[in-house]
Amino acid sequence: MELKLFYRTQRDLAVDLNRLVDSYWQEEIKENELIDGIKNLYQHNQEKLIKDNEFTKVVQQQCGKRRLAVVGKILEINRKIVLSERFD
């Protein structure tokens, strides 16, 4: 699945985030592709995805709770991995 690195708006980011999660749910992509895609989206678009430790309002409205639950879990797992690597 082809994703941009940098998004102009929160809405554009949310559309591709939806496409990514939906593709995983429809078994069009593998789990590792989903994880890598979400990590890349987050890494290059943090300010459009999360504000004050919450998903931005536009992203919440466009993506919905179920998709953001998946995204949140992946980001949480990724955060724990990064923290454990720092303290090793």
mmCIF file with all atom_site columns, C-alpha atoms in Angstrom:
data_model
loop_
_atom_site.group_PDB
_atom_site.id
_atom_site.type_symbol
_atom_site.label_atom_id
_atom_site.label_alt_id
_atom_site.label_comp_id
_atom_site.label_asym_id
_atom_site.label_entity_id
_atom_site.label_seq_id
_atom_site.pdbx_PDB_ins_code
_atom_site.Cartn_x
_atom_site.Cartn_y
_atom_site.Cartn_z
_atom_site.occupancy
_atom_site.B_iso_or_equiv
_atom_site.pdbx_formal_charge
_atom_site.auth_seq_id
_atom_site.auth_comp_id
_atom_site.auth_asym_id
_atom_site.auth_atom_id
_atom_site.pdbx_PDB_model_num
ATOM 1  C CA . MET A 1 1  ? 0.000   0.000  0.000  1.00 0.00 ? 1  MET A CA 1
ATOM 2  C CA . GLU A 1 2  ? 1.376   3.375  -1.021 1.00 0.00 ? 2  GLU A CA 1
ATOM 3  C CA . LEU A 1 3  ? 1.335   6.075  1.689  1.00 0.00 ? 3  LEU A CA 1
ATOM 4  C CA . LYS A 1 4  ? 2.680   9.618  1.673  1.00 0.00 ? 4  LYS A CA 1
ATOM 5  C CA . LEU A 1 5  ? 5.339   10.627 4.165  1.00 0.00 ? 5  LEU A CA 1
ATOM 6  C CA . PHE A 1 6  ? 3.997   14.115 4.851  1.00 0.00 ? 6  PHE A CA 1
ATOM 7  C CA . TYR A 1 7  ? 0.352   15.194 4.867  1.00 0.00 ? 7  TYR A CA 1
ATOM 8  C CA . ARG A 1 8  ? -0.991  18.677 4.311  1.00 0.00 ? 8  ARG A CA 1
ATOM 9  C CA . THR A 1 9  ? -4.047  18.404 6.566  1.00 0.00 ? 9  THR A CA 1
ATOM 10 C CA . GLN A 1 10 ? -5.333  16.292 9.427  1.00 0.00 ? 10 GLN A CA 1
ATOM 11 C CA . ARG A 1 11 ? -8.204  15.198 7.191  1.00 0.00 ? 11 ARG A CA 1
ATOM 12 C CA . ASP A 1 12 ? -5.823  13.873 4.507  1.00 0.00 ? 12 ASP A CA 1
ATOM 13 C CA . LEU A 1 13 ? -3.919  11.976 7.189  1.00 0.00 ? 13 LEU A CA 1
ATOM 14 C CA . ALA A 1 14 ? -7.151  10.511 8.596  1.00 0.00 ? 14 ALA A CA 1
ATOM 15 C CA . VAL A 1 15 ? -8.269  9.302  5.153  1.00 0.00 ? 15 VAL A CA 1
ATOM 16 C CA . ASP A 1 16 ? -5.065  7.314  4.646  1.00 0.00 ? 16 ASP A CA 1
ATOM 17 C CA . LEU A 1 17 ? -5.117  6.061  8.223  1.00 0.00 ? 17 LEU A CA 1
ATOM 18 C CA . ASN A 1 18 ? -8.623  4.706  7.583  1.00 0.00 ? 18 ASN A CA 1
ATOM 19 C CA . ARG A 1 19 ? -7.491  3.118  4.330  1.00 0.00 ? 19 ARG A CA 1
ATOM 20 C CA . LEU A 1 20 ? -4.563  1.450  6.094  1.00 0.00 ? 20 LEU A CA 1
ATOM 21 C CA . VAL A 1 21 ? -6.591  -0.007 8.978  1.00 0.00 ? 21 VAL A CA 1
ATOM 22 C CA . ASP A 1 22 ? -9.441  -1.066 6.690  1.00 0.00 ? 22 ASP A CA 1
ATOM 23 C CA . SER A 1 23 ? -6.995  -2.839 4.375  1.00 0.00 ? 23 SER A CA 1
ATOM 24 C CA . TYR A 1 24 ? -5.683  -4.791 7.342  1.00 0.00 ? 24 TYR A CA 1
ATOM 25 C CA . TRP A 1 25 ? -9.194  -5.722 8.489  1.00 0.00 ? 25 TRP A CA 1
ATOM 26 C CA . GLN A 1 26 ? -10.031 -6.900 4.950  1.00 0.00 ? 26 GLN A CA 1
ATOM 27 C CA . GLU A 1 27 ? -6.814  -8.954 4.964  1.00 0.00 ? 27 GLU A CA 1
ATOM 28 C CA . GLU A 1 28 ? -5.359  -7.062 2.008  1.00 0.00 ? 28 GLU A CA 1
ATOM 29 C CA . ILE A 1 29 ? -2.166  -6.276 3.947  1.00 0.00 ? 29 ILE A CA 1
ATOM 30 C CA . LYS A 1 30 ? -0.256  -8.146 6.651  1.00 0.00 ? 30 LYS A CA 1
ATOM 31 C CA . GLU A 1 31 ? 0.068   -7.112 10.287 1.00 0.00 ? 31 GLU A CA 1
ATOM 32 C CA . ASN A 1 32 ? 3.676   -5.945 9.917  1.00 0.00 ? 32 ASN A CA 1
ATOM 33 C CA . GLU A 1 33 ? 2.656   -3.662 7.013  1.00 0.00 ? 33 GLU A CA 1
ATOM 34 C CA . LEU A 1 34 ? -0.043  -2.126 9.217  1.00 0.00 ? 34 LEU A CA 1
ATOM 35 C CA . ILE A 1 35 ? 2.415   -1.567 12.072 1.00 0.00 ? 35 ILE A CA 1
ATOM 36 C CA . ASP A 1 36 ? 5.095   -0.094 9.803  1.00 0.00 ? 36 ASP A CA 1
ATOM 37 C CA . GLY A 1 37 ? 2.551   2.152  8.084  1.00 0.00 ? 37 GLY A CA 1
ATOM 38 C CA . ILE A 1 38 ? 1.180   3.525  11.339 1.00 0.00 ? 38 ILE A CA 1
ATOM 39 C CA . LYS A 1 39 ? 4.667   4.073  12.769 1.00 0.00 ? 39 LYS A CA 1
ATOM 40 C CA . ASN A 1 40 ? 5.687   5.989  9.628  1.00 0.00 ? 40 ASN A CA 1
ATOM 41 C CA . LEU A 1 41 ? 2.523   8.108  9.639  1.00 0.00 ? 41 LEU A CA 1
ATOM 42 C CA . TYR A 1 42 ? 3.084   8.947  13.299 1.00 0.00 ? 42 TYR A CA 1
ATOM 43 C CA . GLN A 1 43 ? 6.799   9.620  12.936 1.00 0.00 ? 43 GLN A CA 1
ATOM 44 C CA . HIS A 1 44 ? 6.371   12.137 10.113 1.00 0.00 ? 44 HIS A CA 1
ATOM 45 C CA . ASN A 1 45 ? 3.034   13.707 11.105 1.00 0.00 ? 45 ASN A CA 1
ATOM 46 C CA . GLN A 1 46 ? 2.966   13.746 14.916 1.00 0.00 ? 46 GLN A CA 1
ATOM 47 C CA . GLU A 1 47 ? 1.527   17.260 15.182 1.00 0.00 ? 47 GLU A CA 1
ATOM 48 C CA . LYS A 1 48 ? -1.391  16.363 12.903 1.00 0.00 ? 48 LYS A CA 1
ATOM 49 C CA . LEU A 1 49 ? -2.141  13.062 14.635 1.00 0.00 ? 49 LEU A CA 1
ATOM 50 C CA . ILE A 1 50 ? -1.733  13.783 18.360 1.00 0.00 ? 50 ILE A CA 1
ATOM 51 C CA . LYS A 1 51 ? -2.152  16.936 20.419 1.00 0.00 ? 51 LYS A CA 1
ATOM 52 C CA . ASP A 1 52 ? -2.046  17.112 24.228 1.00 0.00 ? 52 ASP A CA 1
ATOM 53 C CA . ASN A 1 53 ? -1.603  13.300 24.419 1.00 0.00 ? 53 ASN A CA 1
ATOM 54 C CA . GLU A 1 54 ? -4.868  12.690 22.522 1.00 0.00 ? 54 GLU A CA 1
ATOM 55 C CA . PHE A 1 55 ? -5.707  12.128 18.888 1.00 0.00 ? 55 PHE A CA 1
ATOM 56 C CA . THR A 1 56 ? -6.629  15.435 17.260 1.00 0.00 ? 56 THR A CA 1
ATOM 57 C CA . LYS A 1 57 ? -10.350 16.172 17.005 1.00 0.00 ? 57 LYS A CA 1
ATOM 58 C CA . VAL A 1 58 ? -10.416 15.929 13.204 1.00 0.00 ? 58 VAL A CA 1
ATOM 59 C CA . VAL A 1 59 ? -8.687  12.535 13.314 1.00 0.00 ? 59 VAL A CA 1
ATOM 60 C CA . GLN A 1 60 ? -11.118 11.342 16.014 1.00 0.00 ? 60 GLN A CA 1
ATOM 61 C CA . GLN A 1 61 ? -14.123 12.417 13.950 1.00 0.00 ? 61 GLN A CA 1
ATOM 62 C CA . GLN A 1 62 ? -12.834 10.942 10.694 1.00 0.00 ? 62 GLN A CA 1
ATOM 63 C CA . CYS A 1 63 ? -11.430 7.645  11.996 1.00 0.00 ? 63 CYS A CA 1
ATOM 64 C CA . GLY A 1 64 ? -13.760 6.599  14.788 1.00 0.00 ? 64 GLY A CA 1
ATOM 65 C CA . LYS A 1 65 ? -13.118 4.708  18.010 1.00 0.00 ? 65 LYS A CA 1
ATOM 66 C CA . ARG A 1 66 ? -12.456 1.226  16.624 1.00 0.00 ? 66 ARG A CA 1
ATOM 67 C CA . ARG A 1 67 ? -9.754  2.308  14.190 1.00 0.00 ? 67 ARG A CA 1
ATOM 68 C CA . LEU A 1 68 ? -8.124  4.619  16.725 1.00 0.00 ? 68 LEU A CA 1
ATOM 69 C CA . ALA A 1 69 ? -8.091  1.805  19.277 1.00 0.00 ? 69 ALA A CA 1
ATOM 70 C CA . VAL A 1 70 ? -5.919  -0.194 16.854 1.00 0.00 ? 70 VAL A CA 1
ATOM 71 C CA . VAL A 1 71 ? -3.686  2.803  16.121 1.00 0.00 ? 71 VAL A CA 1
ATOM 72 C CA . GLY A 1 72 ? -3.365  3.588  19.835 1.00 0.00 ? 72 GLY A CA 1
ATOM 73 C CA . LYS A 1 73 ? -2.310  0.021  20.668 1.00 0.00 ? 73 LYS A CA 1
ATOM 74 C CA . ILE A 1 74 ? 0.367   0.051  17.971 1.00 0.00 ? 74 ILE A CA 1
ATOM 75 C CA . LEU A 1 75 ? 1.714   3.411  19.118 1.00 0.00 ? 75 LEU A CA 1
ATOM 76 C CA . GLU A 1 76 ? 1.711   2.209  22.745 1.00 0.00 ? 76 GLU A CA 1
ATOM 77 C CA . ILE A 1 77 ? 3.646   -0.935 21.827 1.00 0.00 ? 77 ILE A CA 1
ATOM 78 C CA . ASN A 1 78 ? 6.072   1.151  19.787 1.00 0.00 ? 78 ASN A CA 1
ATOM 79 C CA . ARG A 1 79 ? 6.558   3.600  22.677 1.00 0.00 ? 79 ARG A CA 1
ATOM 80 C CA . LYS A 1 80 ? 7.398   0.757  25.070 1.00 0.00 ? 80 LYS A CA 1
ATOM 81 C CA . ILE A 1 81 ? 9.927   -0.692 22.616 1.00 0.00 ? 81 ILE A CA 1
ATOM 82 C CA . VAL A 1 82 ? 11.612  2.701  22.166 1.00 0.00 ? 82 VAL A CA 1
ATOM 83 C CA . LEU A 1 83 ? 11.772  3.284  25.919 1.00 0.00 ? 83 LEU A CA 1
ATOM 84 C CA . SER A 1 84 ? 13.223  -0.163 26.607 1.00 0.00 ? 84 SER A CA 1
ATOM 85 C CA . GLU A 1 85 ? 15.911  0.393  23.952 1.00 0.00 ? 85 GLU A CA 1
ATOM 86 C CA . ARG A 1 86 ? 16.901  3.689  25.583 1.00 0.00 ? 86 ARG A CA 1
ATOM 87 C CA . PHE A 1 87 ? 17.486  2.044  28.951 1.00 0.00 ? 87 PHE A CA 1
ATOM 88 C CA . ASP A 1 88 ? 19.340  -1.044 27.708 1.00 0.00 ? 88 ASP A CA 1
#
